[in-house]
XYZ file of C-alpha atoms in Angstrom:
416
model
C -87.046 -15.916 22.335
C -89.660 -18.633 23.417
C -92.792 -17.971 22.877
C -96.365 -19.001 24.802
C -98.782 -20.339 22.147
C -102.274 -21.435 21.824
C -102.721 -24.554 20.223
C -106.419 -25.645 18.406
C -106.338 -29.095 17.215
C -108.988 -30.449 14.502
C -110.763 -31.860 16.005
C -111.255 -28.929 18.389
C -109.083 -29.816 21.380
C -106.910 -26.694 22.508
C -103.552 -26.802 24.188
C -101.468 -23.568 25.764
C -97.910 -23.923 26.520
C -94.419 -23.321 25.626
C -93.145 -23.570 22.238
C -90.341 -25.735 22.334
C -87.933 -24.981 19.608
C -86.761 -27.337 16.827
C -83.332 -28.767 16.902
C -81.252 -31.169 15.107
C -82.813 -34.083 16.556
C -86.317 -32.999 15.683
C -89.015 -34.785 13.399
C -89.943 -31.689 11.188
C -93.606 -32.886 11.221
C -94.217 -32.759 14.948
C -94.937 -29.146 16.433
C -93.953 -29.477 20.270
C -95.365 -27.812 23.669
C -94.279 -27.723 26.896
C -97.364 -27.578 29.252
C -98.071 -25.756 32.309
C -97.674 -28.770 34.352
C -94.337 -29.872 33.087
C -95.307 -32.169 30.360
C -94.835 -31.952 26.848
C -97.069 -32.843 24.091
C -96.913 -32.856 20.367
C -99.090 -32.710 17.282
C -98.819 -33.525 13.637
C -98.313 -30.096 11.828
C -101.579 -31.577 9.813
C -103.541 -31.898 12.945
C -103.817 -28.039 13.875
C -105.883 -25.701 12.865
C -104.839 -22.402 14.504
C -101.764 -21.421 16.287
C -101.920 -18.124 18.013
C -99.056 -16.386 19.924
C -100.017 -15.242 23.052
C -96.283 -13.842 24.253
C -92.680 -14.477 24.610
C -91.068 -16.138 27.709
C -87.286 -15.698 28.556
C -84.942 -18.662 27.415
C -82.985 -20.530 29.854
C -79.409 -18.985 30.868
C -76.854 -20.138 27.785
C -73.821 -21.548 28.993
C -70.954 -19.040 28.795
C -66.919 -20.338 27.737
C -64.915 -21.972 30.556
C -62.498 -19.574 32.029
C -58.766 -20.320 31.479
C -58.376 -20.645 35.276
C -60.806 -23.299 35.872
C -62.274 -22.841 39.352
C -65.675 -21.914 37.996
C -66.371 -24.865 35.624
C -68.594 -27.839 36.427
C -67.708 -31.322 35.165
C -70.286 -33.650 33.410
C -68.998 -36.981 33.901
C -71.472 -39.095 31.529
C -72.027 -43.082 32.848
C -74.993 -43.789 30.356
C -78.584 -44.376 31.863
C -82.041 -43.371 30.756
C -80.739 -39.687 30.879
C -78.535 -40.316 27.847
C -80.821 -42.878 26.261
C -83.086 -42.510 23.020
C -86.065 -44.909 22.228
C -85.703 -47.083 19.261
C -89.024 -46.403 17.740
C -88.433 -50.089 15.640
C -88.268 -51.823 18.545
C -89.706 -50.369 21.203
C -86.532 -50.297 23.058
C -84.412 -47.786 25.453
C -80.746 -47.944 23.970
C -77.846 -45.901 25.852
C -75.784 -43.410 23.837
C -72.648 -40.938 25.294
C -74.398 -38.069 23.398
C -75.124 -35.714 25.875
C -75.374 -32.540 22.855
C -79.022 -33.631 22.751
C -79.993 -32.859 26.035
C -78.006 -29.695 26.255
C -79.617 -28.652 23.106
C -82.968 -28.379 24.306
C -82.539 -27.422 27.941
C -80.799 -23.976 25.874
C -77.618 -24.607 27.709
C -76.207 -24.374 31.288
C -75.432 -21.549 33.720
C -72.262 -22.575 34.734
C -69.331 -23.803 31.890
C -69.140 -27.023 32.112
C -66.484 -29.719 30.435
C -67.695 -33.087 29.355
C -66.067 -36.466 30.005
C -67.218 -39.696 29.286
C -66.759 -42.490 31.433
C -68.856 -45.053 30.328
C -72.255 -46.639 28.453
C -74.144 -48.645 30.940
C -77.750 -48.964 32.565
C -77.613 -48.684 35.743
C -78.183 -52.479 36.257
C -75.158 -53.289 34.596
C -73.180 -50.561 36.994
C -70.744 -52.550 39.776
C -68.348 -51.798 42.628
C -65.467 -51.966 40.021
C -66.750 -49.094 38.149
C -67.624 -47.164 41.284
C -64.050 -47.013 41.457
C -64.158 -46.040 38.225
C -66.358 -43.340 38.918
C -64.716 -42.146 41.942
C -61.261 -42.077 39.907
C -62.812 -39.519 37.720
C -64.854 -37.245 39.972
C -61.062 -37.096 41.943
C -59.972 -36.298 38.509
C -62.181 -33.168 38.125
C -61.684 -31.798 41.125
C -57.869 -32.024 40.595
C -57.947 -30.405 37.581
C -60.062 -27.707 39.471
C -64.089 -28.478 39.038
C -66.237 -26.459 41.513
C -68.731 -29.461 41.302
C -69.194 -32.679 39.815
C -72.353 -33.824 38.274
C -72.739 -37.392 37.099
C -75.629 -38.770 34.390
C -76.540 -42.269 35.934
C -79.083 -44.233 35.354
C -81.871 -44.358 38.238
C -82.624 -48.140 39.074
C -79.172 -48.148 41.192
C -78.132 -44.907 41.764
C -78.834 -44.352 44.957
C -76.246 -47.429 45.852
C -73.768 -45.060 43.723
C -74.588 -42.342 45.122
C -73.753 -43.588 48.391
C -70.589 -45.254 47.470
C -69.457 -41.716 46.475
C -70.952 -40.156 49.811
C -68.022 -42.763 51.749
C -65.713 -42.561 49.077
C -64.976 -38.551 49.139
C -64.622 -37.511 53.218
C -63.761 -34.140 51.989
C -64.440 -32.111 48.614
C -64.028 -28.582 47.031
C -67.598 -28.998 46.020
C -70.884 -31.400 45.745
C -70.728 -34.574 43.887
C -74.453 -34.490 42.352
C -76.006 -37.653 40.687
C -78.724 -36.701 38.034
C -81.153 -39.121 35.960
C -83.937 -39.578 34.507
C -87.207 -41.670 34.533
C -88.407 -40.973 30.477
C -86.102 -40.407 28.083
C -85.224 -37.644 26.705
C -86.828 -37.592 23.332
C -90.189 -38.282 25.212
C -93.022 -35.823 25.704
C -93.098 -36.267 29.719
C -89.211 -36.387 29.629
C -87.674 -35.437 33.301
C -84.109 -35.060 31.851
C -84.211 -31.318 31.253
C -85.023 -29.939 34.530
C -83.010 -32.430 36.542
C -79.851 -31.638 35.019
C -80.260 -28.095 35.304
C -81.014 -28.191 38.820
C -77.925 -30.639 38.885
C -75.937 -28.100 37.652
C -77.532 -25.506 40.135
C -76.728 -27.718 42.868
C -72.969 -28.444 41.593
C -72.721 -24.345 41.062
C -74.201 -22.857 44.318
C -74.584 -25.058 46.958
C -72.535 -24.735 50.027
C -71.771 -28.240 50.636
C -69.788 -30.506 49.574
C -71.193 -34.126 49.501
C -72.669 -36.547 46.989
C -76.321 -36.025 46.538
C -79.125 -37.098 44.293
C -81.269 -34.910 42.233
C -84.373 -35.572 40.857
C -88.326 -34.272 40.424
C -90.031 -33.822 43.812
C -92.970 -34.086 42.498
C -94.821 -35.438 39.257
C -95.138 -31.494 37.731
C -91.764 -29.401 37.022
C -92.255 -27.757 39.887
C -89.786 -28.352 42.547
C -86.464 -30.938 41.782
C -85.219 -32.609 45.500
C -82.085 -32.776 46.236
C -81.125 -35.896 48.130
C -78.423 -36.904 50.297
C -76.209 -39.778 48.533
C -76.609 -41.973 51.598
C -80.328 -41.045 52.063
C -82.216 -41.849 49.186
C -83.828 -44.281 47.551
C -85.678 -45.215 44.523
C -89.349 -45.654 46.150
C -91.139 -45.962 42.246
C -90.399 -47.936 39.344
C -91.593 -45.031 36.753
C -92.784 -41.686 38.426
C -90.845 -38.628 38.451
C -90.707 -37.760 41.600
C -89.273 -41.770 42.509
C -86.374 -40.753 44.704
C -87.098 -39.622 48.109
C -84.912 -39.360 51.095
C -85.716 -41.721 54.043
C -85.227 -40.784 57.663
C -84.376 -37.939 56.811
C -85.269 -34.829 54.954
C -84.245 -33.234 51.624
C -80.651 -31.265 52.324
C -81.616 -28.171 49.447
C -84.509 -28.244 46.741
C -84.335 -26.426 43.540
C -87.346 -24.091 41.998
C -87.065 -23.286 38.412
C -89.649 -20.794 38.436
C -87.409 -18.572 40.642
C -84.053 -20.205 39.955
C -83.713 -20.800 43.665
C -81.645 -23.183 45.165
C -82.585 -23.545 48.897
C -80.569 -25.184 51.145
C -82.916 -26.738 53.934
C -80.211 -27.446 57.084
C -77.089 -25.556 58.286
C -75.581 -29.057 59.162
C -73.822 -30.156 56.246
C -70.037 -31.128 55.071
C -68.809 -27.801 53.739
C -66.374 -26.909 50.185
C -63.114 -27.540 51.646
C -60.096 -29.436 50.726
C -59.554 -33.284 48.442
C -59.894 -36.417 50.732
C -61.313 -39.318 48.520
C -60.008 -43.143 48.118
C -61.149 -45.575 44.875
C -61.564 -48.787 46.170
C -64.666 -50.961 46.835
C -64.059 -54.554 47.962
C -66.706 -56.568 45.788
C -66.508 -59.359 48.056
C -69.878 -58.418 49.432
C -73.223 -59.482 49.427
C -76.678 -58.133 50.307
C -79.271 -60.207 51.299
C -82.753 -60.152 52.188
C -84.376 -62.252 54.902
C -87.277 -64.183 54.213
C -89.968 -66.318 55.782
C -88.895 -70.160 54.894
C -85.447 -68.522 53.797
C -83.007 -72.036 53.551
C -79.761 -71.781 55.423
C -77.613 -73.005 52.804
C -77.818 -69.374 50.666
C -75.851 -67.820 53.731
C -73.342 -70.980 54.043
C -73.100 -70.587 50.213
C -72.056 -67.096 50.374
C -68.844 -68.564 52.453
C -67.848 -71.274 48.894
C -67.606 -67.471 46.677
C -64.994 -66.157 48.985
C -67.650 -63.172 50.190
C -65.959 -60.982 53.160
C -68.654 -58.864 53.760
C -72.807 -59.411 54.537
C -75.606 -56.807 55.214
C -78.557 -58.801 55.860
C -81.970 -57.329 55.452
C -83.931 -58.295 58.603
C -87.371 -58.087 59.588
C -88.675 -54.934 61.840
C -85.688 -54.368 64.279
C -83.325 -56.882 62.862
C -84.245 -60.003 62.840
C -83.842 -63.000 61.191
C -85.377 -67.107 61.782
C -84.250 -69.126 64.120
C -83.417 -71.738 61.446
C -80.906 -69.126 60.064
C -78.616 -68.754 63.166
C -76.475 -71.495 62.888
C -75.390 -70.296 58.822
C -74.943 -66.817 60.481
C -73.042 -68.248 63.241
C -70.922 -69.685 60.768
C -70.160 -66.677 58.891
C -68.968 -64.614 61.850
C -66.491 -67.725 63.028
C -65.381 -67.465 59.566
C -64.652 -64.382 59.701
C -66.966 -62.792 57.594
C -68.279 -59.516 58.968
C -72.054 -59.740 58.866
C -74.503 -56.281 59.339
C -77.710 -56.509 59.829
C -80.139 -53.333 58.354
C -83.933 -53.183 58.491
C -86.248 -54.004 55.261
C -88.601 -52.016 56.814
C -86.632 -49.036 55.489
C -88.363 -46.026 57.987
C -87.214 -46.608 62.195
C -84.161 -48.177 63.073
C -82.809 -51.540 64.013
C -81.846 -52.444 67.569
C -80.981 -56.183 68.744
C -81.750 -55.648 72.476
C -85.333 -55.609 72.841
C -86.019 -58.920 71.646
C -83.881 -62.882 72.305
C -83.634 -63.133 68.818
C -81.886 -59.790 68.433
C -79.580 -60.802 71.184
C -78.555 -64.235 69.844
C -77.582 -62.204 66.882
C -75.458 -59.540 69.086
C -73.532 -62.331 70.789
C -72.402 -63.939 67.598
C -71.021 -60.568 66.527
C -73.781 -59.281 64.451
C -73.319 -55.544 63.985
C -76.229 -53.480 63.846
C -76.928 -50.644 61.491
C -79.448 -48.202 63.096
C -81.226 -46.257 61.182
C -79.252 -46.964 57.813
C -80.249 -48.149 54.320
C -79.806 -51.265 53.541
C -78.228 -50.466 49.860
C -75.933 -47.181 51.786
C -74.958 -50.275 54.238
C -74.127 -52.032 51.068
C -72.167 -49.628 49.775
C -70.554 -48.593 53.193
C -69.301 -52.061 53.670
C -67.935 -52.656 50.425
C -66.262 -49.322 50.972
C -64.884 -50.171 54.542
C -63.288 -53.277 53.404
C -61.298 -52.098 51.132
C -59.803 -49.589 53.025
C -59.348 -50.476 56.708
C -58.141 -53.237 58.458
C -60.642 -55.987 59.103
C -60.683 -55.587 63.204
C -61.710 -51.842 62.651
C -64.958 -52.352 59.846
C -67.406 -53.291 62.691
C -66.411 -49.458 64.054
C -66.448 -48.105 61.219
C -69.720 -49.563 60.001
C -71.312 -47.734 63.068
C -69.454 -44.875 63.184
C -71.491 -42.026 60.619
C -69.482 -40.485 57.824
C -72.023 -39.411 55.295
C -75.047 -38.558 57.518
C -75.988 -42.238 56.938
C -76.743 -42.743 60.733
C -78.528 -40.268 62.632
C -78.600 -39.858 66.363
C -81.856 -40.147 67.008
C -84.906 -40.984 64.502
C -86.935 -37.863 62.978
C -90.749 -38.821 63.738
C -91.924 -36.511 61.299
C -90.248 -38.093 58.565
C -92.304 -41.245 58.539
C -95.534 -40.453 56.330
C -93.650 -37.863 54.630
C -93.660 -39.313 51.235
């Protein structure tokens, strides 16, 4: 059993918490707590003077053995990341590693059996629209081989555009496609790794629907972990815990360890059903953000690489200088199909209430309402590759993943 402790330091500090339990991995020197808020800290076995037991705690559920039939099991597909990272203590570096018996070590195991695959060792930054066909290959995998959910250790600087590439890739799904990482390590005190995968794995287990979401801390504490639409979120922090939030939009369920709830916060979602996924992603696509002073020549360039696709970042409700018309001009007569999203992130973009927006419709333009630019990324990498070129500008605007809503939510502005 875990027990509740009562640390007293030396120098006369005292700490309560959780007494987290040695494993393989441990330094046998270092006597670890988990705190009330979510943290852990830990002490030199020299450093404390008394250590008083103040009760035991229930363990987390232990993961049982996978049925012979299957249709219970969740698959961990493992893409490297800060989840499944260590700290070099030498260096001062964050190195990716496959291991993933670390982590399940100390959350104490899973509630659901789960089967392991590795796909692949790379930061997130290194991740490209190649191996989201990887990716996609392998969560279609899974579910073939009869996974009730996938969940999928990424690292978190781009997965949110992975996310979304999975929330075009699979139109229909036995079960939810749920991206999981981490912003400390896991062999840190403040590590978020433990509580995100098992709400992960809650999520992949429980919930009703059946699309690719995002789950990570809602807040800073270990309160609450969010779960995120695919084609809704996005990385708003380069370190906090609670980094991810959805935009224009709300959280589709949240998970509460304290209760082991999972609560699903809209009836509107794509339900379990049936296996409807494609693997390709055209990486003949660029993003691009508009700029004051921005020079013409980095659109026209983007014609010399052979680029097919363009979602350009404009300013408030799509815009872009008037310097830059003629290179977007000659995009479109090129053929390339160029979307235009808002930097602005929160509202949505419409070309008719200004000229500018206007010139931009009558070269073909297509505008993206209320959609991330990195989901619009993703979409249009995704829509290349599999439809005809004369039917991406529909597609673009027609939702598939919640990416576009009807109207905008003003409540979710001021949200965060």
């Amino acid at each position: 059993m875990y027990r509740r402790v009562r640390v007293t330091l030396d120098n006369g500090d005292v700490f309560e918490g959780v007494l987290i339990p040695p494993t393989q991995f441990s330094d046998p020197d270092i006597v670890v707590l988990k705190l009330k808020n979510g943290y852990n800290v830990g002490f030199k076995k020299g450093r404390i003077k008394e250590l008083v037991e103040l009760g035991e705690v229930a363990p987390p559920p232990t993961a049982q053995p996978a049925p012979s039939g299957g249709g219970e099991r969740i698959w961990l597909l493992a893409t490297g990341g800060t989840i499944l990272s260590r700290v070099d203590y030498v260096t001062g570096g964050v190195y990716p590693t496959l291991s993933v018996d670390y982590l399940i070590e100390i959350l104490g195991g899973l509630e659901a059996p789960i089967e392991v695959e590795e796909v692949t060792a790379k930061f997130s930054e290194d991740m490209t629209p190649g191996l989201w066909s990887l990716v996609a290959a392998r969560i279609g995998e899974a579910f073939q081989r009869g996974a009730r959910g996938v969940v999928v250790m990424h690292g978190t600087d781009t997965m949110h555009y992975t996310a979304a590439a999975m929330a075009f890739a699979f139109r229909r799904a036995p079960g939810p496609v749920v991206f999981v990482g981490a912003q400390r390590s896991s062999d840190r005190p403040s590590t978020d790794a433990v509580l995100n995968l098992k709400a992960a794995v809650a999520a992949a287990a429980r919930a009703p629907f059946a699309e690719s979401v995002v789950a990570m801390h809602k807040s800073s504490s270990d309160s609450a972990v969010a779960i995120h639409r695919g084609a809704r979120v996005r990385k708003m922090h380069t370190s906090r815990r609670d980094a991810f939030q959805s935009v224009n939009a709300a959280p589709i369920a949240e998970y509460y360890p304290d209760k082991d709830v999972l609560q699903i916060n809209t009836a509107d979602y794509k339900e379990r059903g049936g296996l409807e996924y494609t693997t390709k992603f055209d990486e003949a696509v660029a993003l691009v953000k508009f700029y004051p002073g921005m020079h013409p020549r980095l659109l026209e360039a983007l014609l010399e690489i052979g680029v097919r696709g363009v979602v350009i970042e404009g300013t408030g409700f799509g815009h872009v200088g008037e310097y830059l018309l003629p290179a977007v001009k000659k995009l479109t007569d090129a053929g390339v199909v160029v979307a235009v999203a808002s930097q602005t992130l929160f509202g949505r973009v419409n070309l008719y209430v200004y000229r500018r927006g206007r010139e931009l419709l009558s070269m073909g333009v297509v505008p993206l309402e209320d959609m991330l630019p990195e989901a619009a990324y993703a979409k249009m990498s995704w829509a290349l590759a599999n439809f005809k070129k004369e039917e991406v500008a529909r597609v673009l605007t027609t939702p598939v993943a919640y990416e576009i809503s009807p109207r905008s939510d003003p409540t979710a502005f001021g949200a965060l």
